Amino acid sequence: MKQFDYVRPATVAEAVAAAAQPGAVYLAAGTNLLDLMKGGVSRPDRLVDVTHLDGLDQIERLADGGVRIGALVSNADLAHDADFAKAYPAVAEALLSGASAQLRNAATVGGNLLQRTRCAYFYDTASRCNKREVGSGCDARDGENRTHAVLGWSENCIATHPSDFCVPLVALDAIVEIEGRSGRREIALDDLHRLPGDTPERESALEPGDLIVAVRLPPAARGFAAHARYLKVRDRTSYAFAVVSAAAALRIENGKIAEARLALGGVAAKPWRARAAEDMLRDVPPTVDAFQEAASRALADAKPSGDNAFKIELARRIVVRALSLAAAGTPVRIPALPASPFASMSGAIHARA
Amino acid sequence: MPELNLTSAPAHLRHGSNIGQPLTRRDGVLKVKGQATYAADNHPPGMLFAVMAVSSIARGRVTSLDVAAAKRHPGVIDVMTPDHKPELAIDPEIKTNPFVFRMEVLQSNEVRYANQPIAVVIAETLEAATEGAALLAPHYETLPALIGLDAGESFVPPVVGVGNPTENHRGDVEAELASAEKRIDAVYETPPQYHNAMEPHAIVAAWNGDNLQIDMPTQGLMLSLARVAELFGIAHDKIHIRSPFLGGGFGSKGLMAGPPVLGIMAAKLVGKPVKLVLRREQMYGPVGHRAPTRQRLRIGTDGEGRLTALEHHARTVSSTFDDFYEPAADASHTLYAAPAIRTSHDAVRVNTGTPLFMRAPGEATGSIALESAIDEMAWACGVDPLAFRLKNYAEVEPITGKPFSSKALRACYEQGAARFGWAKRPLQPRQMRDDAGLLVGWGMGTATFPALMFQAEARAVLRRDGSGAMEIGAHDMGQGAWTALAQIAADELGLDIDRVEFKAGSSDLPDAGIAGGSAHTATAGAAIHSAGAAVIAKLADLATSDEKSPLFGAGNAGVIGRDGRLIRRDDESRGESYSEILARAGVAEIEARGTGAPNPAAMEEYAMHAHGAVFAEVKVDPELGQVRVTRMVGAFAAGRIVNPRMVQSQLFGGMIWGLSFALHEEAITDRRTGRIMNANLGEYHIPVNADVPPLDVITVDEHDPHVNALGIKGVGEIGITGSAGAVANAVWHATGVRVRRFPIRIEELLT
Ligand SMILES: Cc1cc2nc3c(=O)[nH]c(=O)nc-3n(C[C@H](O)[C@H](O)[C@H](O)COP(=O)(O)OP(=O)(O)OC[C@H]3O[C@@H](n4cnc5c(N)ncnc54)[C@H](O)[C@@H]3O)c2cc1C
Ligand code: SF4
């Protein structure tokens, strides 16, 4: 491997200073970064290991009713925190549908947010990739692109963001707390990931040295606990990235949807919030017809970027199903096969094909 | 060699016959404790690390390598390139026998496929060697690569598989098809697949003068040794290969491939022991794979659903520089009784590493197409798929007309169907749903695999202390040879298994042949059987010719060995212990050798195959198209079952691989560059635990007096056949959608 420095800062301030240097990157659990380094995709000069920083591994209930999740909380610990899972069931379900138990035990909240795309051409250093090497081209565009983006892509990049966790988070208006060279700031998760446009190499709103210290869910996020699901269609039952996924959360009052939240995963370079669909669902009864209309609004701008037209129709169907499942009510326990179509579907409303 | 302390758990303390007992793995505890030494676990003093640099193009020439940059990197000792390497004794392009495949060992700067080795960096640490390989930054002259089943002109290869005729026929297929009452004509495609053994190919090579010590996983110790000997021009007795455990082989470790040869060359170049381990992505190229196929099946029946014609044509690929042709169409030779059968193959050459045997080569690829087509034909006739198969049950082997040495397939159908509950299956597809609204489908497939035998030798020893030994250079790939062969050895020596020192996995032992073709237990078992019989005969000689023995005058045929005693067959009360006989004769031990080999006369007379019937249930989400297998039952008849526990595991593994074939496995090849885009276990999908349903294996009694002395047929590969088709047919039955391109994907079910 390429020789690199390894530093283990004692404080957040030291970490930010160390990581602001060119060629430096943060190392969390390394489940993504080390793979990239072994493959020569990422060749940093310096690893700034943040796993020993104090105070970033807490799940705090906030006075205002929100929750603050430290960037170093492991994916597994968060999903298995009973209070958290009860308040934000779709988030827990999404976490448990990702990767494998071993990976979830290691992977951190911050790392999950900033994991890189799984585009095969990005990983394959012999291929041209604008994300990996600015201006080199995009071999995925005319290549094997069955799983690539159908929303928000550009000719320069058709990659998707692979995180499951981010999908319900973005639906619930999660906020990212960042420590940077000029102190602390926060941005909406929806603004963290960037669409490719002409600069696919710029994947997030973060500046050099920016450290994610926490993710916060605002008080309103709790209001959806009774009707929140994550649904993830994949090529095998577990341990696979989403072909398409959706998080659906509803507040139902007097038989009508008071507020809906909907986001899609596996369709774009960011977790895709479907606000037009949410708006349409306000104050209507939770019916399959309404959900179908919402689905077509959510995918109104979708277009295939290659051999992936099926993902648009699949996404519509997933939206309908996820909304139906959410309307039916959050199950008491997270299903043994989280987010799977093979989790028991009893209670689901069936849109007959 | 470190002593192998194979465990003797209480489960082994059995008396009487060992064969047939479900002993647990004798090497299980070693493996669980991490004490089983796989090749890459060896670290001889002074060892260096070698890392291959591999080509990123599929066709062309390496024009430059920045050797200087690599050598400047701290820790790098040397860089082996076409211009700087030890000379081999023979040109690796020469095929000295049909079991020699061409390999890339830096003989030129030509590139024939992606991931071909183009240089080897040797360094003090793995990290330094890895970085050195990256620093080589090769430049290429790139030529357009030949990719896919339609690349270039097709041709008819001289043979397919291992010397099978390319074409076979019986009867007049065209005439029968023309007059058939019902017909189907369907094309199926299977993708390239890679063996992906858990243990990557690895070698630790150490030269000591002109002696060569090798640690390397191999399914064929002596074949590998002979190849190394000819490549390096050294005598066989100068080479010692240890291969006590393989972390899976599946065919990819059967014959000597290029990378381990590079390890030996590297060790020679630097004059120190060298370890070379392939990275996972490097296994998608130089160590073989299952070639893709496109198979057309044309089938005709009469008005009663009896087959009148079966035509099976397979298109496959080989590399641009060598020949291996997946014999997919041959799957149609043995199962269904059609009066007219024609099978044929053609091929194109593409820029890949040469395809190779991969667990059930030809049988697996052919089976999923044939079993799908039979299912389609049954549906076209309006007949239940099991009833259709029974109606067309082959009483003799259809392509040759030979009787079967044994065939309990009917019992497999019956027992499997009963266990599965097949009788309740509606004929029409898309009829069943579960409580949650998921579509449910049931499908079946027939399994078959030839009962093969190769050549092997074993050496048996009986000792005065009442113990014995059996030596054979057999291979445990995880299938359980350490256990099953030791069970046979114990029976043949007439000793309890704990009294037998069973030695295997080393090239200084008698040649056990190749662990392939599902023939290892049968072949090595036959050698052990005859070695055991020979040493018992020697012992009997000593006793029956000794007046002081109670066995005096009993004659050779009149005694048997059991529980460490030789006893008269006609009077079991008369006998004495092996120890007593040897002590009186004044010898410490006696030994004898025996061989196992196919019986040409029996092969001439009989068709020899194992059979089975697999039943699968799948559930499919009606709107989202995701598929999950929820139940599988396999009933197999494979002759004598030496160890039911190991056999069950082999069949489980095969059935899971069949599921994988139908739903998951595919090497995704970039259609422009020929590079494999999912060369890792995250994205090259195989079933994970959540994909594997409860599996039910039934082994049907089958006594076969012809296949070999022990009546063993082998179970290593048959489990894939039948299973893949059963799953595919179940998907059709669930959805009404017939997918003919494998693996079946979600998008094809989004109706
Ligand atoms: C085989 C496999 C399957 C997977 N399947 C799934 C799946 O199905 N669904 C899914 O969602 N994910 C999946 N993953 C991805 C997994 O979730 C991520 O690898 C993991 O979440 C990354 O977390 P980490 O702590 O290991 O991050 P690292 O690998 O340590 O870091 C990832 C990136 O984030 C940066 N980073 C980390 N922490 C911070 C921080 N606090 N502030 C700023 N930057 C930071 C690092 O610099 C790096 O660029 C899979 C991964 C693998 C290897
Ligand atoms: S899609 Fe994006 S990540 Fe993939 S090759 Fe193109 S530019 Fe690179």
Short mmCIF file of N, CA, C and O and ligand atoms in Angstrom, two decimals, chain A residues 117 119 121-122 128-131 138-140 148 156-159, ligand 2:
data_model
loop_
_atom_site.label_atom_id
_atom_site.label_comp_id
_atom_site.label_asym_id
_atom_site.label_seq_id
_atom_site.Cartn_x
_atom_site.Cartn_y
_atom_site.Cartn_z
N THR A 117 -20.03 6.25 -3.37
CA THR A 117 -20.91 5.49 -4.25
C THR A 117 -20.37 4.08 -4.48
O THR A 117 -19.18 3.83 -4.33
N CYS A 119 -20.67 2.71 -7.48
CA CYS A 119 -20.49 2.60 -8.94
C CYS A 119 -19.23 1.80 -9.22
O CYS A 119 -18.14 2.14 -8.76
N TYR A 121 -17.43 1.51 -11.74
CA TYR A 121 -16.38 2.19 -12.50
C TYR A 121 -15.60 3.16 -11.62
O TYR A 121 -14.47 3.50 -11.91
N PHE A 122 -16.25 3.59 -10.56
CA PHE A 122 -15.55 4.41 -9.57
C PHE A 122 -14.51 3.55 -8.84
O PHE A 122 -13.38 3.96 -8.59
N ARG A 128 -12.51 5.12 -16.63
CA ARG A 128 -12.58 6.57 -16.52
C ARG A 128 -13.72 6.92 -15.58
O ARG A 128 -14.80 6.34 -15.68
N CYS A 129 -13.47 7.85 -14.72
CA CYS A 129 -14.49 8.25 -13.74
C CYS A 129 -14.24 9.69 -13.33
O CYS A 129 -13.21 10.02 -12.76
N ASN A 130 -15.22 10.51 -13.60
CA ASN A 130 -15.10 11.93 -13.26
C ASN A 130 -15.03 12.19 -11.76
O ASN A 130 -14.49 13.20 -11.33
N LYS A 131 -15.61 11.29 -11.03
CA LYS A 131 -15.60 11.47 -9.58
C LYS A 131 -14.21 11.20 -9.03
O LYS A 131 -13.73 11.89 -8.14
N CYS A 138 -16.84 9.39 -17.96
CA CYS A 138 -17.69 8.52 -17.13
C CYS A 138 -17.94 7.23 -17.89
O CYS A 138 -18.74 7.18 -18.81
N ASP A 139 -17.22 6.19 -17.51
CA ASP A 139 -17.39 4.91 -18.21
C ASP A 139 -18.70 4.21 -17.85
O ASP A 139 -19.08 3.25 -18.51
N ALA A 140 -19.34 4.68 -16.82
CA ALA A 140 -20.63 4.06 -16.46
C ALA A 140 -21.72 4.45 -17.44
O ALA A 140 -22.67 3.70 -17.66
N HIS A 148 -27.70 2.24 -11.75
CA HIS A 148 -27.34 3.65 -11.62
C HIS A 148 -28.58 4.56 -11.48
O HIS A 148 -29.72 4.09 -11.41
N ASN A 156 -22.20 13.90 -16.66
CA ASN A 156 -20.88 13.71 -16.07
C ASN A 156 -20.82 12.59 -15.04
O ASN A 156 -19.74 12.10 -14.72
N CYS A 157 -21.96 12.24 -14.52
CA CYS A 157 -21.96 11.21 -13.48
C CYS A 157 -23.38 10.71 -13.26
O CYS A 157 -24.32 11.51 -13.09
N ILE A 158 -23.52 9.40 -13.23
CA ILE A 158 -24.85 8.80 -13.04
C ILE A 158 -24.87 7.91 -11.79
O ILE A 158 -25.71 7.02 -11.65
N ALA A 159 -23.93 8.18 -10.90
CA ALA A 159 -23.80 7.33 -9.71
C ALA A 159 -24.91 7.61 -8.70
O ALA A 159 -25.53 8.67 -8.71
S1 SF4 C 2 -21.19 7.33 -12.74
FE1 SF4 C 2 -19.99 8.79 -11.58
S2 SF4 C 2 -18.87 7.50 -10.20
FE2 SF4 C 2 -19.53 6.19 -11.87
S3 SF4 C 2 -17.93 6.26 -13.41
FE3 SF4 C 2 -19.37 7.85 -13.94
S4 SF4 C 2 -18.47 9.60 -12.94
FE4 SF4 C 2 -17.56 7.89 -11.96
#
